[in-house]
PDB file of C-alpha atoms and ligand atoms in Angstrom:
ATOM      1  CA  MET Z   1       2.013 -64.309   1.254  1.00 72.00           C
ATOM      2  CA  PRO Z   2      -1.063 -62.194   0.365  1.00 74.00           C
ATOM      3  CA  THR Z   3      -0.083 -59.685  -2.337  1.00 78.00           C
ATOM      4  CA  GLU Z   4      -1.223 -56.731  -0.174  1.00 74.00           C
ATOM      5  CA  GLN Z   5       1.700 -57.523   2.114  1.00 82.00           C
ATOM      6  CA  LEU Z   6       4.074 -57.438  -0.842  1.00 90.00           C
ATOM      7  CA  ILE Z   7       3.160 -54.075  -2.257  1.00 85.00           C
ATOM      8  CA  GLN Z   8       4.222 -50.771  -0.793  1.00 85.00           C
ATOM      9  CA  THR Z   9       3.520 -47.282  -1.968  1.00 72.00           C
ATOM     10  CA  ARG Z  10       6.864 -45.795  -2.779  1.00 67.00           C
ATOM     11  CA  GLN Z  11       7.797 -42.245  -3.373  1.00 56.00           C
ATOM     12  CA  GLN Z  12       7.956 -42.325  -7.171  1.00 54.00           C
ATOM     13  CA  GLU Z  13      11.398 -41.054  -7.982  1.00 52.00           C
ATOM     14  CA  ALA Z  14      11.591 -39.356 -11.334  1.00 46.00           C
ATOM     15  CA  PRO Z  15      12.769 -42.093 -13.698  1.00 49.00           C
ATOM     16  CA  VAL Z  16      16.329 -41.637 -14.868  1.00 50.00           C
ATOM     17  CA  LYS Z  17      15.824 -40.260 -18.324  1.00 47.00           C
ATOM     18  CA  THR Z  18      18.113 -42.062 -20.670  1.00 53.00           C
ATOM     19  CA  GLU Z  19      17.592 -42.610 -24.326  1.00 49.00           C
ATOM     20  CA  LYS Z  20      16.631 -46.262 -24.071  1.00 49.00           C
ATOM     21  CA  ASN Z  21      14.298 -46.029 -21.141  1.00 49.00           C
ATOM     22  CA  SER Z  22      12.039 -43.274 -22.433  1.00 79.00           C
ATOM     23  CA  ILE Z  23       9.430 -45.304 -20.596  1.00 86.00           C
ATOM     24  CA  GLU Z  24       6.362 -43.763 -22.197  1.00 89.00           C
ATOM     25  CA  GLY Z  25       7.619 -44.713 -25.671  1.00 89.00           C
ATOM     26  CA  VAL Z  26       8.300 -48.307 -24.611  1.00 91.00           C
ATOM     27  CA  ALA Z  27       4.887 -48.587 -22.924  1.00 93.00           C
ATOM     28  CA  LYS Z  28       3.115 -47.149 -25.963  1.00 92.00           C
ATOM     29  CA  ALA Z  29       4.845 -49.458 -28.455  1.00 91.00           C
ATOM     30  CA  PHE Z  30       4.174 -52.604 -26.395  1.00 91.00           C
ATOM     31  CA  GLY Z  31       0.643 -51.480 -25.511  1.00 92.00           C
ATOM     32  CA  SER Z  32      -0.341 -51.081 -29.139  1.00 93.00           C
ATOM     33  CA  ALA Z  33       0.980 -54.596 -29.845  1.00 94.00           C
ATOM     34  CA  CYS Z  34      -0.974 -56.439 -27.127  1.00 94.00           C
ATOM     35  CA  ALA Z  35      -3.390 -58.139 -29.543  1.00 92.00           C
ATOM     36  CA  SER Z  36      -0.719 -59.248 -32.036  1.00 94.00           C
ATOM     37  CA  TYR Z  37       2.000 -60.125 -29.500  1.00 92.00           C
ATOM     38  CA  ASP Z  38       1.227 -63.789 -28.811  1.00 91.00           C
ATOM     39  CA  LEU Z  39       1.236 -64.713 -32.522  1.00 91.00           C
ATOM     40  CA  ALA Z  40       4.590 -63.013 -33.098  1.00 92.00           C
ATOM     41  CA  ALA Z  41       6.331 -64.193 -29.915  1.00 95.00           C
ATOM     42  CA  ARG Z  42       8.235 -67.270 -31.109  1.00 96.00           C
ATOM     43  CA  LEU Z  43      11.618 -66.198 -29.671  1.00 96.00           C
ATOM     44  CA  GLN Z  44       9.951 -65.070 -26.420  1.00 97.00           C
ATOM     45  CA  ARG Z  45       8.227 -68.441 -26.011  1.00 97.00           C
ATOM     46  CA  TYR Z  46      11.481 -70.287 -26.636  1.00 97.00           C
ATOM     47  CA  SER Z  47      13.529 -68.243 -24.156  1.00 98.00           C
ATOM     48  CA  GLY Z  48      10.786 -68.146 -21.509  1.00 98.00           C
ATOM     49  CA  LYS Z  49      10.613 -71.946 -21.592  1.00 98.00           C
ATOM     50  CA  GLN Z  50      14.411 -72.181 -21.152  1.00 98.00           C
ATOM     51  CA  LEU Z  51      14.054 -70.141 -17.949  1.00 98.00           C
ATOM     52  CA  LEU Z  52      11.518 -72.552 -16.444  1.00 98.00           C
ATOM     53  CA  SER Z  53      14.251 -75.165 -15.894  1.00 97.00           C
ATOM     54  CA  PHE Z  54      15.908 -72.862 -13.302  1.00 98.00           C
ATOM     55  CA  LEU Z  55      12.782 -72.475 -11.156  1.00 98.00           C
ATOM     56  CA  PRO Z  56      13.065 -73.801  -7.605  1.00 97.00           C
ATOM     57  CA  ASP Z  57      10.477 -76.303  -6.350  1.00 96.00           C
ATOM     58  CA  ALA Z  58       9.018 -74.470  -3.323  1.00 95.00           C
ATOM     59  CA  ALA Z  59       5.307 -74.063  -4.158  1.00 96.00           C
ATOM     60  CA  SER Z  60       4.772 -71.582  -1.307  1.00 97.00           C
ATOM     61  CA  SER Z  61       7.098 -69.064  -2.997  1.00 98.00           C
ATOM     62  CA  THR Z  62       6.215 -65.477  -3.749  1.00 98.00           C
ATOM     63  CA  VAL Z  63       7.059 -64.708  -7.370  1.00 98.00           C
ATOM     64  CA  LEU Z  64       7.353 -61.570  -9.506  1.00 98.00           C
ATOM     65  CA  ASP Z  65       7.171 -61.674 -13.309  1.00 98.00           C
ATOM     66  CA  LEU Z  66       8.842 -58.462 -14.493  1.00 98.00           C
ATOM     67  CA  GLY Z  67       7.813 -57.176 -17.923  1.00 98.00           C
ATOM     68  CA  CYS Z  68       5.091 -59.824 -18.053  1.00 98.00           C
ATOM     69  CA  GLY Z  69       3.634 -58.716 -21.415  1.00 97.00           C
ATOM     70  CA  THR Z  70       0.539 -60.777 -22.229  1.00 97.00           C
ATOM     71  CA  GLY Z  71       1.113 -62.919 -19.118  1.00 98.00           C
ATOM     72  CA  PHE Z  72       1.800 -66.238 -20.847  1.00 97.00           C
ATOM     73  CA  PHE Z  73       4.575 -67.117 -18.370  1.00 98.00           C
ATOM     74  CA  ALA Z  74       2.877 -65.423 -15.397  1.00 98.00           C
ATOM     75  CA  ASN Z  75       0.122 -67.975 -15.979  1.00 98.00           C
ATOM     76  CA  THR Z  76       2.639 -70.846 -15.920  1.00 98.00           C
ATOM     77  CA  LEU Z  77       4.126 -69.434 -12.707  1.00 98.00           C
ATOM     78  CA  ALA Z  78       0.638 -69.188 -11.170  1.00 98.00           C
ATOM     79  CA  ASP Z  79       0.154 -72.917 -11.841  1.00 98.00           C
ATOM     80  CA  ILE Z  80       3.270 -73.664  -9.779  1.00 98.00           C
ATOM     81  CA  TYR Z  81       3.469 -71.008  -7.053  1.00 98.00           C
ATOM     82  CA  GLN Z  82       1.188 -69.628  -4.379  1.00 96.00           C
ATOM     83  CA  THR Z  83       1.614 -65.879  -4.981  1.00 98.00           C
ATOM     84  CA  VAL Z  84       2.363 -64.380  -8.393  1.00 98.00           C
ATOM     85  CA  CYS Z  85       2.555 -60.688  -9.143  1.00 98.00           C
ATOM     86  CA  ALA Z  86       2.911 -59.721 -12.814  1.00 98.00           C
ATOM     87  CA  VAL Z  87       4.451 -56.313 -13.510  1.00 98.00           C
ATOM     88  CA  ASP Z  88       4.415 -54.305 -16.725  1.00 98.00           C
ATOM     89  CA  ILE Z  89       4.955 -50.685 -17.703  1.00 97.00           C
ATOM     90  CA  SER Z  90       2.118 -50.824 -20.254  1.00 96.00           C
ATOM     91  CA  LYS Z  91      -1.398 -50.448 -18.789  1.00 97.00           C
ATOM     92  CA  GLN Z  92      -2.848 -51.461 -22.134  1.00 96.00           C
ATOM     93  CA  MET Z  93      -0.852 -54.709 -22.086  1.00 96.00           C
ATOM     94  CA  LEU Z  94      -1.972 -55.465 -18.511  1.00 97.00           C
ATOM     95  CA  ASN Z  95      -5.641 -54.787 -19.289  1.00 96.00           C
ATOM     96  CA  PHE Z  96      -5.429 -57.195 -22.208  1.00 96.00           C
ATOM     97  CA  SER Z  97      -3.580 -59.851 -20.163  1.00 96.00           C
ATOM     98  CA  LYS Z  98      -5.975 -59.777 -17.205  1.00 95.00           C
ATOM     99  CA  GLN Z  99      -8.835 -60.981 -19.389  1.00 94.00           C
ATOM    100  CA  ASN Z 100      -7.010 -64.078 -20.560  1.00 90.00           C
ATOM    101  CA  ARG Z 101      -5.019 -65.370 -17.611  1.00 97.00           C
ATOM    102  CA  SER Z 102      -5.423 -66.963 -14.182  1.00 97.00           C
ATOM    103  CA  ALA Z 103      -7.582 -64.979 -11.767  1.00 97.00           C
ATOM    104  CA  LYS Z 104      -4.971 -65.755  -9.138  1.00 97.00           C
ATOM    105  CA  ILE Z 105      -2.395 -63.383 -10.674  1.00 98.00           C
ATOM    106  CA  HIS Z 106      -2.010 -59.918  -9.179  1.00 98.00           C
ATOM    107  CA  TRP Z 107      -1.354 -57.381 -11.987  1.00 98.00           C
ATOM    108  CA  LEU Z 108       0.784 -54.339 -11.275  1.00 98.00           C
ATOM    109  CA  ASN Z 109       1.443 -51.377 -13.559  1.00 97.00           C
ATOM    110  CA  ALA Z 110       4.953 -50.340 -12.567  1.00 97.00           C
ATOM    111  CA  ASP Z 111       8.470 -49.740 -13.770  1.00 97.00           C
ATOM    112  CA  ILE Z 112      11.010 -52.542 -13.233  1.00 98.00           C
ATOM    113  CA  GLN Z 113      13.495 -49.839 -12.240  1.00 96.00           C
ATOM    114  CA  ASN Z 114      11.319 -48.494  -9.432  1.00 97.00           C
ATOM    115  CA  LEU Z 115       9.236 -51.353  -8.067  1.00 98.00           C
ATOM    116  CA  PRO Z 116       6.454 -50.608  -5.549  1.00 98.00           C
ATOM    117  CA  ILE Z 117       7.446 -53.802  -3.714  1.00 98.00           C
ATOM    118  CA  LYS Z 118       8.779 -54.149  -0.192  1.00 97.00           C
ATOM    119  CA  ASP Z 119      12.428 -54.894   0.541  1.00 98.00           C
ATOM    120  CA  ASN Z 120      13.347 -58.579   1.083  1.00 97.00           C
ATOM    121  CA  SER Z 121       9.860 -59.813   0.223  1.00 98.00           C
ATOM    122  CA  VAL Z 122      10.170 -61.985  -2.886  1.00 98.00           C
ATOM    123  CA  ASP Z 123      11.523 -65.535  -3.318  1.00 98.00           C
ATOM    124  CA  ILE Z 124      11.717 -65.647  -7.111  1.00 98.00           C
ATOM    125  CA  VAL Z 125      11.964 -62.885  -9.712  1.00 98.00           C
ATOM    126  CA  TYR Z 126      11.352 -64.106 -13.264  1.00 98.00           C
ATOM    127  CA  SER Z 127      11.842 -61.821 -16.259  1.00 98.00           C
ATOM    128  CA  ASN Z 128      11.752 -62.960 -19.872  1.00 98.00           C
ATOM    129  CA  LEU Z 129      13.117 -60.587 -22.521  1.00 97.00           C
ATOM    130  CA  ALA Z 130      12.233 -57.339 -20.753  1.00 97.00           C
ATOM    131  CA  ILE Z 131      15.360 -55.941 -19.103  1.00 97.00           C
ATOM    132  CA  GLN Z 132      16.949 -55.033 -22.435  1.00 96.00           C
ATOM    133  CA  TRP Z 133      14.572 -52.033 -22.211  1.00 94.00           C
ATOM    134  CA  CYS Z 134      15.984 -50.978 -18.820  1.00 95.00           C
ATOM    135  CA  GLU Z 135      19.066 -48.928 -18.198  1.00 90.00           C
ATOM    136  CA  PRO Z 136      21.386 -48.458 -16.523  1.00 95.00           C
ATOM    137  CA  LEU Z 137      21.443 -52.226 -16.160  1.00 97.00           C
ATOM    138  CA  THR Z 138      23.327 -52.168 -12.830  1.00 98.00           C
ATOM    139  CA  ASP Z 139      20.527 -50.080 -11.262  1.00 98.00           C
ATOM    140  CA  THR Z 140      18.009 -52.612 -12.549  1.00 98.00           C
ATOM    141  CA  PHE Z 141      19.869 -55.486 -10.861  1.00 98.00           C
ATOM    142  CA  ILE Z 142      20.235 -53.440  -7.645  1.00 98.00           C
ATOM    143  CA  GLU Z 143      16.470 -52.792  -7.598  1.00 98.00           C
ATOM    144  CA  ILE Z 144      15.769 -56.504  -8.113  1.00 98.00           C
ATOM    145  CA  LYS Z 145      18.208 -57.465  -5.363  1.00 98.00           C
ATOM    146  CA  ARG Z 146      16.400 -55.021  -3.036  1.00 98.00           C
ATOM    147  CA  VAL Z 147      13.090 -56.894  -3.335  1.00 98.00           C
ATOM    148  CA  LEU Z 148      14.616 -60.393  -3.173  1.00 98.00           C
ATOM    149  CA  LYS Z 149      14.737 -62.217   0.144  1.00 98.00           C
ATOM    150  CA  PRO Z 150      18.179 -63.458   1.180  1.00 98.00           C
ATOM    151  CA  GLY Z 151      18.660 -66.648  -0.837  1.00 98.00           C
ATOM    152  CA  GLY Z 152      16.068 -65.496  -3.391  1.00 98.00           C
ATOM    153  CA  ILE Z 153      16.732 -66.051  -7.095  1.00 98.00           C
ATOM    154  CA  PHE Z 154      16.454 -63.830 -10.176  1.00 98.00           C
ATOM    155  CA  ILE Z 155      15.922 -65.843 -13.361  1.00 98.00           C
ATOM    156  CA  PHE Z 156      16.093 -63.767 -16.519  1.00 98.00           C
ATOM    157  CA  SER Z 157      16.705 -63.586 -20.226  1.00 98.00           C
ATOM    158  CA  THR Z 158      17.793 -60.597 -22.239  1.00 98.00           C
ATOM    159  CA  LEU Z 159      19.221 -59.810 -25.658  1.00 97.00           C
ATOM    160  CA  LEU Z 160      22.850 -58.935 -26.258  1.00 97.00           C
ATOM    161  CA  ASP Z 161      24.929 -56.997 -28.708  1.00 97.00           C
ATOM    162  CA  GLY Z 162      24.826 -58.650 -32.140  1.00 97.00           C
ATOM    163  CA  THR Z 163      21.061 -59.128 -32.008  1.00 97.00           C
ATOM    164  CA  LEU Z 164      19.500 -58.242 -35.379  1.00 97.00           C
ATOM    165  CA  MET Z 165      22.993 -57.646 -36.745  1.00 97.00           C
ATOM    166  CA  GLU Z 166      21.774 -58.388 -40.314  1.00 98.00           C
ATOM    167  CA  LEU Z 167      19.134 -55.641 -40.081  1.00 97.00           C
ATOM    168  CA  LYS Z 168      21.496 -53.203 -38.393  1.00 96.00           C
ATOM    169  CA  SER Z 169      24.243 -53.702 -40.949  1.00 97.00           C
ATOM    170  CA  SER Z 170      21.803 -53.494 -43.900  1.00 97.00           C
ATOM    171  CA  TRP Z 171      20.475 -50.145 -42.623  1.00 96.00           C
ATOM    172  CA  GLN Z 172      24.049 -48.911 -42.061  1.00 95.00           C
ATOM    173  CA  LYS Z 173      24.524 -49.161 -45.828  1.00 96.00           C
ATOM    174  CA  VAL Z 174      21.629 -46.705 -46.274  1.00 94.00           C
ATOM    175  CA  ASP Z 175      21.798 -44.133 -43.457  1.00 92.00           C
ATOM    176  CA  ASN Z 176      23.272 -43.396 -40.025  1.00 89.00           C
ATOM    177  CA  ASP Z 177      19.984 -43.399 -38.156  1.00 89.00           C
ATOM    178  CA  GLN Z 178      19.038 -45.839 -35.379  1.00 86.00           C
ATOM    179  CA  HIS Z 179      17.024 -48.807 -36.648  1.00 90.00           C
ATOM    180  CA  VAL Z 180      17.928 -51.365 -33.971  1.00 92.00           C
ATOM    181  CA  ILE Z 181      18.174 -50.557 -30.230  1.00 91.00           C
ATOM    182  CA  ASP Z 182      21.545 -50.709 -28.483  1.00 93.00           C
ATOM    183  CA  PHE Z 183      21.974 -54.017 -26.680  1.00 96.00           C
ATOM    184  CA  ASN Z 184      24.414 -54.656 -23.825  1.00 97.00           C
ATOM    185  CA  SER Z 185      27.398 -56.965 -24.163  1.00 98.00           C
ATOM    186  CA  PHE Z 186      27.732 -60.182 -22.160  1.00 98.00           C
ATOM    187  CA  ALA Z 187      30.542 -58.516 -20.147  1.00 98.00           C
ATOM    188  CA  THR Z 188      28.229 -55.610 -19.216  1.00 98.00           C
ATOM    189  CA  VAL Z 189      25.567 -58.002 -17.933  1.00 98.00           C
ATOM    190  CA  GLU Z 190      28.177 -59.940 -15.952  1.00 98.00           C
ATOM    191  CA  GLN Z 191      29.538 -56.701 -14.465  1.00 98.00           C
ATOM    192  CA  ALA Z 192      26.041 -55.455 -13.550  1.00 98.00           C
ATOM    193  CA  VAL Z 193      25.328 -58.716 -11.700  1.00 98.00           C
ATOM    194  CA  THR Z 194      28.623 -58.424  -9.836  1.00 98.00           C
ATOM    195  CA  ASP Z 195      28.114 -54.722  -9.019  1.00 98.00           C
ATOM    196  CA  ALA Z 196      24.688 -55.533  -7.562  1.00 98.00           C
ATOM    197  CA  HIS Z 197      26.329 -58.164  -5.331  1.00 98.00           C
ATOM    198  CA  LEU Z 198      24.362 -61.055  -6.773  1.00 98.00           C
ATOM    199  CA  SER Z 199      25.996 -64.475  -7.217  1.00 98.00           C
ATOM    200  CA  ILE Z 200      25.927 -66.185 -10.576  1.00 98.00           C
ATOM    201  CA  ASN Z 201      24.414 -69.682 -10.701  1.00 98.00           C
ATOM    202  CA  GLU Z 202      24.106 -69.579 -14.457  1.00 98.00           C
ATOM    203  CA  LEU Z 203      24.990 -66.996 -17.105  1.00 98.00           C
ATOM    204  CA  GLN Z 204      25.155 -68.043 -20.722  1.00 98.00           C
ATOM    205  CA  GLN Z 205      24.943 -66.631 -24.220  1.00 98.00           C
ATOM    206  CA  SER Z 206      23.700 -68.409 -27.317  1.00 98.00           C
ATOM    207  CA  ALA Z 207      22.950 -67.297 -30.843  1.00 98.00           C
ATOM    208  CA  ILE Z 208      19.475 -68.130 -32.128  1.00 97.00           C
ATOM    209  CA  THR Z 209      18.622 -67.681 -35.796  1.00 97.00           C
ATOM    210  CA  LEU Z 210      15.039 -67.219 -36.905  1.00 97.00           C
ATOM    211  CA  ASP Z 211      14.070 -67.368 -40.571  1.00 97.00           C
ATOM    212  CA  TYR Z 212      11.801 -64.896 -42.322  1.00 97.00           C
ATOM    213  CA  ASP Z 213      10.182 -64.974 -45.771  1.00 97.00           C
ATOM    214  CA  ASN Z 214      11.522 -61.498 -46.496  1.00 96.00           C
ATOM    215  CA  VAL Z 215      12.559 -58.309 -44.716  1.00 96.00           C
ATOM    216  CA  ARG Z 216       8.948 -57.112 -44.491  1.00 95.00           C
ATOM    217  CA  HIS Z 217       8.106 -60.283 -42.598  1.00 96.00           C
ATOM    218  CA  LEU Z 218      10.851 -59.450 -40.060  1.00 96.00           C
ATOM    219  CA  ALA Z 219       9.686 -55.825 -39.699  1.00 94.00           C
ATOM    220  CA  LYS Z 220       6.081 -57.013 -39.291  1.00 94.00           C
ATOM    221  CA  GLU Z 221       7.091 -59.423 -36.531  1.00 94.00           C
ATOM    222  CA  LEU Z 222       9.029 -56.729 -34.646  1.00 94.00           C
ATOM    223  CA  LYS Z 223       6.028 -54.388 -34.903  1.00 92.00           C
ATOM    224  CA  GLY Z 224       3.668 -57.195 -33.859  1.00 90.00           C
ATOM    225  CA  LEU Z 225       5.804 -57.672 -30.748  1.00 91.00           C
ATOM    226  CA  GLY Z 226       5.883 -53.956 -29.963  1.00 82.00           C
ATOM    227  CA  ALA Z 227       9.674 -54.155 -30.093  1.00 81.00           C
ATOM    228  CA  ASN Z 228       9.917 -51.292 -32.568  1.00 79.00           C
ATOM    229  CA  HIS Z 229      10.490 -48.365 -30.208  1.00 79.00           C
ATOM    230  CA  LEU Z 230      13.728 -46.629 -31.233  1.00 82.00           C
ATOM    231  CA  PRO Z 231      14.639 -43.886 -28.746  1.00 75.00           C
ATOM    232  CA  ARG Z 232      17.663 -42.611 -30.665  1.00 73.00           C
ATOM    233  CA  LYS Z 233      15.999 -42.533 -34.086  1.00 76.00           C
ATOM    234  CA  SER Z 234      16.302 -38.994 -35.333  1.00 74.00           C
ATOM    235  CA  LYS Z 235      13.870 -39.275 -38.264  1.00 73.00           C
ATOM    236  CA  LYS Z 236      10.487 -40.219 -36.785  1.00 65.00           C
ATOM    237  CA  GLY Z 237       8.001 -42.254 -38.805  1.00 64.00           C
ATOM    238  CA  LEU Z 238       8.535 -44.898 -41.437  1.00 66.00           C
ATOM    239  CA  ALA Z 239      11.543 -44.908 -43.721  1.00 69.00           C
ATOM    240  CA  GLY Z 240      10.959 -43.652 -47.254  1.00 84.00           C
ATOM    241  CA  LYS Z 241      10.252 -46.176 -49.999  1.00 88.00           C
ATOM    242  CA  THR Z 242      13.686 -45.809 -51.610  1.00 94.00           C
ATOM    243  CA  SER Z 243      15.584 -46.173 -48.313  1.00 92.00           C
ATOM    244  CA  TRP Z 244      13.538 -49.237 -47.452  1.00 93.00           C
ATOM    245  CA  GLN Z 245      14.197 -50.801 -50.879  1.00 95.00           C
ATOM    246  CA  ASN Z 246      17.946 -50.103 -50.583  1.00 96.00           C
ATOM    247  CA  MET Z 247      18.059 -51.662 -47.115  1.00 96.00           C
ATOM    248  CA  SER Z 248      16.071 -54.647 -48.330  1.00 97.00           C
ATOM    249  CA  ASN Z 249      18.489 -55.124 -51.248  1.00 97.00           C
ATOM    250  CA  ALA Z 250      21.445 -54.942 -48.840  1.00 97.00           C
ATOM    251  CA  TYR Z 251      19.819 -57.653 -46.661  1.00 98.00           C
ATOM    252  CA  ASP Z 252      19.874 -60.008 -49.685  1.00 98.00           C
ATOM    253  CA  VAL Z 253      23.533 -60.888 -48.912  1.00 98.00           C
ATOM    254  CA  TYR Z 254      22.263 -62.844 -45.895  1.00 98.00           C
ATOM    255  CA  LYS Z 255      19.603 -64.794 -47.840  1.00 98.00           C
ATOM    256  CA  ASP Z 256      20.224 -68.550 -47.542  1.00 97.00           C
ATOM    257  CA  SER Z 257      20.073 -71.165 -50.313  1.00 97.00           C
ATOM    258  CA  ALA Z 258      16.430 -71.956 -49.458  1.00 97.00           C
ATOM    259  CA  GLY Z 259      15.503 -68.279 -49.937  1.00 97.00           C
ATOM    260  CA  ASN Z 260      15.020 -67.547 -46.232  1.00 97.00           C
ATOM    261  CA  TYR Z 261      16.079 -64.282 -44.637  1.00 98.00           C
ATOM    262  CA  PRO Z 262      17.778 -65.074 -41.297  1.00 98.00           C
ATOM    263  CA  ALA Z 263      17.869 -62.794 -38.268  1.00 97.00           C
ATOM    264  CA  THR Z 264      20.258 -63.473 -35.397  1.00 97.00           C
ATOM    265  CA  TYR Z 265      19.274 -63.020 -31.755  1.00 97.00           C
ATOM    266  CA  GLN Z 266      22.034 -63.167 -29.122  1.00 98.00           C
ATOM    267  CA  LEU Z 267      20.177 -64.606 -26.180  1.00 98.00           C
ATOM    268  CA  CYS Z 268      21.497 -64.271 -22.625  1.00 98.00           C
ATOM    269  CA  ILE Z 269      20.037 -66.496 -19.935  1.00 98.00           C
ATOM    270  CA  GLY Z 270      20.861 -66.017 -16.273  1.00 98.00           C
ATOM    271  CA  ALA Z 271      20.016 -67.308 -12.816  1.00 98.00           C
ATOM    272  CA  VAL Z 272      21.552 -65.166 -10.069  1.00 98.00           C
ATOM    273  CA  VAL Z 273      21.118 -65.431  -6.335  1.00 98.00           C
ATOM    274  CA  ASN Z 274      20.849 -62.909  -3.499  1.00 98.00           C
ATOM    275  CA  SER Z 275      23.300 -64.821  -1.374  1.00 94.00           C
TER     276      SER Z 275
HETATM  277  C1  LIG H   1       9.278 -58.554 -25.231  1.00 68.95           C
HETATM  278  S1  LIG H   1       8.027 -58.271 -24.059  1.00 68.95           S
HETATM  279  C2  LIG H   1       8.188 -59.744 -23.070  1.00 68.95           C
HETATM  280  C3  LIG H   1       6.869 -60.133 -22.461  1.00 68.95           C
HETATM  281  C4  LIG H   1       6.853 -61.418 -21.650  1.00 68.95           C
HETATM  282  N1  LIG H   1       7.857 -61.419 -20.613  1.00 68.95           N
HETATM  283  C5  LIG H   1       6.966 -62.658 -22.491  1.00 68.95           C
HETATM  284  O1  LIG H   1       7.734 -63.539 -22.144  1.00 68.95           O
HETATM  285  O2  LIG H   1       6.251 -62.775 -23.494  1.00 68.95           O
HETATM  286  C6  LIG H   1       8.704 -57.027 -22.984  1.00 68.95           C
HETATM  287  C7  LIG H   1       7.689 -56.483 -21.972  1.00 68.95           C
HETATM  288  O3  LIG H   1       8.417 -55.712 -21.007  1.00 68.95           O
HETATM  289  C8  LIG H   1       7.681 -54.554 -20.706  1.00 68.95           C
HETATM  290  N2  LIG H   1       8.625 -53.522 -20.217  1.00 68.95           N
HETATM  291  C9  LIG H   1       9.613 -52.900 -20.904  1.00 68.95           C
HETATM  292  N3  LIG H   1      10.263 -52.029 -20.105  1.00 68.95           N
HETATM  293  C10 LIG H   1       9.677 -52.109 -18.884  1.00 68.95           C
HETATM  294  C11 LIG H   1       9.894 -51.452 -17.634  1.00 68.95           C
HETATM  295  N4  LIG H   1      10.864 -50.536 -17.487  1.00 68.95           N
HETATM  296  N5  LIG H   1       9.115 -51.786 -16.589  1.00 68.95           N
HETATM  297  C12 LIG H   1       8.113 -52.724 -16.727  1.00 68.95           C
HETATM  298  N6  LIG H   1       7.854 -53.365 -17.887  1.00 68.95           N
HETATM  299  C13 LIG H   1       8.624 -53.072 -18.946  1.00 68.95           C
HETATM  300  C14 LIG H   1       6.994 -54.174 -22.015  1.00 68.95           C
HETATM  301  O4  LIG H   1       5.871 -53.335 -21.832  1.00 68.95           O
HETATM  302  C15 LIG H   1       6.644 -55.557 -22.574  1.00 68.95           C
HETATM  303  O5  LIG H   1       5.344 -55.958 -22.198  1.00 68.95           O
END
C-alpha cells in the first residue's frame, strides 16, 4: 500500500498530560541522544532482535515501527516488507535516522498515543522499547488496535517494574527524589492488552543483567540512549557531588566478584493479535 493511503490528518487531540508522557521532555532527551544512541543501545539491539522471530512472512505487509529511534529495526523491516512507516516523537531523531537508513522508509513525526494513521490499515505494528514512555498503557494498546487490520499483529517489547532496581535502591538511600522512571508491572501490561480486546499470542518476562565498569558508566549509557528524562524529579539538573558519591557507595553492595556493576532490566516481550 502506498504510504499516502495510510496516513490521515487527524484532529490533534491535546495529549493527556500525565507525568510520564510529558512528551516534549521525552522528545528532547531522545533527540539530544541521536548521535550517541547506536553505540549505547546494547539492550535495545538484543530485545529488537528477539522481536524479529514473531514477524509473519507476508512480504506485501504494511508495517509501522513505533518509537523507531535511529531506525535500525525500521531498516530491517524495510528489507522484508513492502511498506514501512517509522514513527517517532523526536524530530531530531528522525532527521538523523533519515540520513542513514533505507530510502524506502516513510518517516513520520507523531505520538504513538495519537497516530495520524487510518483505522484498520496496518498488518504489523512493531515497537521495540518505546511504549514504556506512553501512558496510560491501555489507551496506547487501544490506539494500536485501531490502526491494525483485523488479524493484524502488534509485536512489542517494553520494560517492567524492577528495571534498574540497583540504581533505584541506591538512590533511595540518599534522597526521595525520582531517579528511575516508573515502569508497569507484568499484570498491568496483561490487563491493558485484555482491555484493548487484543489476543495474546506471546507475553513473557525475563530479567537481563548488563555489566558496567562503574556507576558513571551506567549513567553515561542511559544519557547516551536519551533514557534519562525523569518527569517526576523535583530537583532539576545533576545531583550534587556528595549525593552522587553516597549513591555510588551504596551501589557497591551489588558489585560482583569480578568488580562489575550489574544493572537489571526486566524485559517484557509480546505478540498480540487484533482477532
Ligand atoms: C529506547 S528508544 C528505542 C528506539 C528503537 N525502537 C530501537 O529499537 O532502537 C525509544 C524511542 O521511542 C520514542 N518515543 C518515546 N515516546 C514516544 C511517543 N509517545 N511517541 C512516539 N515516539 C516515542 C523516543 O523518541 C525514542 O526514539
